[in-house]
Amino acid sequence: MIISIVGTGYVGLVTGAIFADLGHKVFCIDIDRQKIKALSQGDLPFFEPGLEELVKRNIIQKRLFFTNDYSLSVPKSKVVFICVGTPANLDGEADLSYLFSAVTQAANHLKGYTLIAIKSTVPIGVEKELEKLISQKASTRYEFASCPEFLREGSAVEDAQNPDRIVIGTKSKKAADLLLDLYKHMNGQRIICDLRSAQMIKYAANSFLATKISFANAVANLCEATQADAEVVLQGVGSDKRIGRAFLYPGVGYGGSCFPKDISAFISLGKRYNYNFDLLKAVNSINSQQIDFFVEKVEKALGNLKGKQLAVLGISFKPNTDDIREAPSIKIIHSLLEKGAEIKAYDPVSVNNARRVLPKEVIFDHDPYTALTDCQALLLITEWNEFKELDLEKVKRLMKKPVIIDGRNIYDPAKVKQLGFIYQGIGRS
Ligand SMILES: NC(=O)c1ccc[n+]([C@@H]2O[C@H](COP(=O)([O-])OP(=O)(O)OC[C@H]3O[C@@H](n4cnc5c(N)ncnc54)[C@H](O)[C@@H]3O)[C@@H](O)[C@H]2O)c1
C-alpha cells in the first residue's frame, strides 16, 4: 500500500519506518526542510533506540522516502497519517495550528478515496472543525479516522511494533478495514469504536498514568514525614494485580512532550463541557511540587547554595531519549541557579539539546566522573542505566562533599551510607 505520513517527529518517523519495514511504500512529509534533507541521507533528528537502523534499511530497500512536497505522495496514497505536534497553547488547550495546516495541505492533493488517519493527540470532536476546513478543498471522497498512538519515547520502535492495543476510531467499515489490514501483522487488542471515544481513550490513558505517578509522589511525601519507606510501600501496593507497579514510582515528577500538555488539554476539555476536573488539577500541582521538594532537599543537605558546585546527572525527561521537552531537570537547574549554585551537568545523549535551552553558565561534561569532580552534591535526575553502575568509591574520592540527592531512588540507601555518603532519596531516608 502507498502511505503518506505527515510530520516526521517521534510518532511519524517511527510509524513510517515500521510500515515501510512491513513492505509498504511510505512517504514521510515534513515542513522542516533541513530535517527532510538529513533524513533522506539516513541522519535522524533525535535519538531513539533501534530507529536509525530501521530507517536506513528501508531507505536502501526503496520503501521509505522523505519529502517536503505533499503533491509527491498524497494523490497516490490510500491512507494519510497525520502525526504533527499538538503542543499546549498559553491557556493549556491543545494548539491545533499544525494539525489544521497539515490537514489543509493534504486536502489540496487528495485523489480517489483517501483515509485521513489522525495519530496526533487531538481534542475530542476536532474532526468537525477539520471537515469545515477542508470540505470545499477536497474534490474527492475522504474519511477521517482516529488512530491514537501509545508509543513511549525511549522504546518507541519496540512499542509501535508490539502495541498493547490498536485503537481505531471510525464509523466507516471501509476505513476500519483499511486500518485493520495495515496493522494485520501486529499483535495487540483491536478496539474499534467511534472517533470521539478513540480520541478520549488517548487523553484518559495518559491522564491515568500521570495520576499514578503523582499518587506515588504523594504517598512518598507522606512516607518521608512518617519515616516509612516509600519503595517498599509502593512495592506492597503495586504487587496487587488490580493496581500494578508500572508508573508507581516516586521521583522528581513527570515531564516530556506528552503528559504535561495532555493533562492540561484534558482539564481544558472538561472546562469547555462544564466539568471541573479537580482530580487532574491535583495531579498537576503534585507534579510541580516535586521540583520544589527536590530543591529543598538540596538546600537542607548543603545549606545556602550560593557558590556551591553541584553535579546534575541526567537531563532528558527520561532514560533512552534525548528529548528534554518539559524535563524536570531544566526546571530544577533553573531553580538552583537562581539560588546561586554552580551547575555541572552530564547526560549520555541530550547535552546538545540542553545547551540550547540552559543558561551559558551551566558547564556540560563528557562523563559523569568529570562532572562530579570537586562537587558538593550529586543530584540524580534521570535514571539512565550508566548512573546505576557508577563506581561510587571513586565518586566519593572525586567529590568535595559526599552528598547524594537521588531523585529517582536508584541507589540503595544502606550501601551508599556505608560508603560514607550523606544520602537523601524520595520518600525514604
Ligand atoms: N512523542 C511521543 O512519545 C508521543 C506518543 C504518543 C502520541 N504522541 C502525539 O503525537 C503527535 C506528534 O508528536 P511527536 O512527539 O511525534 O511530535 P514532534 O514535535 O516530535 O514532531 C512533529 C513534526 O511535525 C512537523 N510538522 C508540523 N507541521 C507540519 C505540517 N503542516 N506538515 C508537515 N509536517 C509538519 C514538525 O516539523 C515536526 O517534525 C502529538 O500530538 C503527540 O501528542 C506523541
mmCIF file with all atom_site columns, C-alpha atoms in Angstrom, residues 19 36 60 83 238 288 313 330 339 355:
data_model
loop_
_atom_site.group_PDB
_atom_site.id
_atom_site.type_symbol
_atom_site.label_atom_id
_atom_site.label_alt_id
_atom_site.label_comp_id
_atom_site.label_asym_id
_atom_site.label_entity_id
_atom_site.label_seq_id
_atom_site.pdbx_PDB_ins_code
_atom_site.Cartn_x
_atom_site.Cartn_y
_atom_site.Cartn_z
_atom_site.occupancy
_atom_site.B_iso_or_equiv
_atom_site.pdbx_formal_charge
_atom_site.auth_seq_id
_atom_site.auth_comp_id
_atom_site.auth_asym_id
_atom_site.auth_atom_id
_atom_site.pdbx_PDB_model_num
ATOM 1  C CA . PHE A 1 19  ? 5.094  0.358  7.898  1.00 0.00 ? 19  PHE A CA 1
ATOM 2  C CA . ILE A 1 36  ? 13.936 16.084 5.424  1.00 0.00 ? 36  ILE A CA 1
ATOM 3  C CA . ILE A 1 60  ? 18.135 1.347  0.939  1.00 0.00 ? 60  ILE A CA 1
ATOM 4  C CA . CYS A 1 83  ? 1.382  12.923 13.063 1.00 0.00 ? 83  CYS A CA 1
ATOM 5  C CA . GLY A 1 238 ? 1.738  -2.291 43.277 1.00 0.00 ? 238 GLY A CA 1
ATOM 6  C CA . SER A 1 288 ? 5.092  20.765 40.122 1.00 0.00 ? 288 SER A CA 1
ATOM 7  C CA . LEU A 1 313 ? 23.298 13.612 36.335 1.00 0.00 ? 313 LEU A CA 1
ATOM 8  C CA . ILE A 1 330 ? 15.529 22.018 33.285 1.00 0.00 ? 330 ILE A CA 1
ATOM 9  C CA . LYS A 1 339 ? 19.769 30.294 44.391 1.00 0.00 ? 339 LYS A CA 1
ATOM 10 C CA . ARG A 1 355 ? 22.854 23.616 25.611 1.00 0.00 ? 355 ARG A CA 1
#
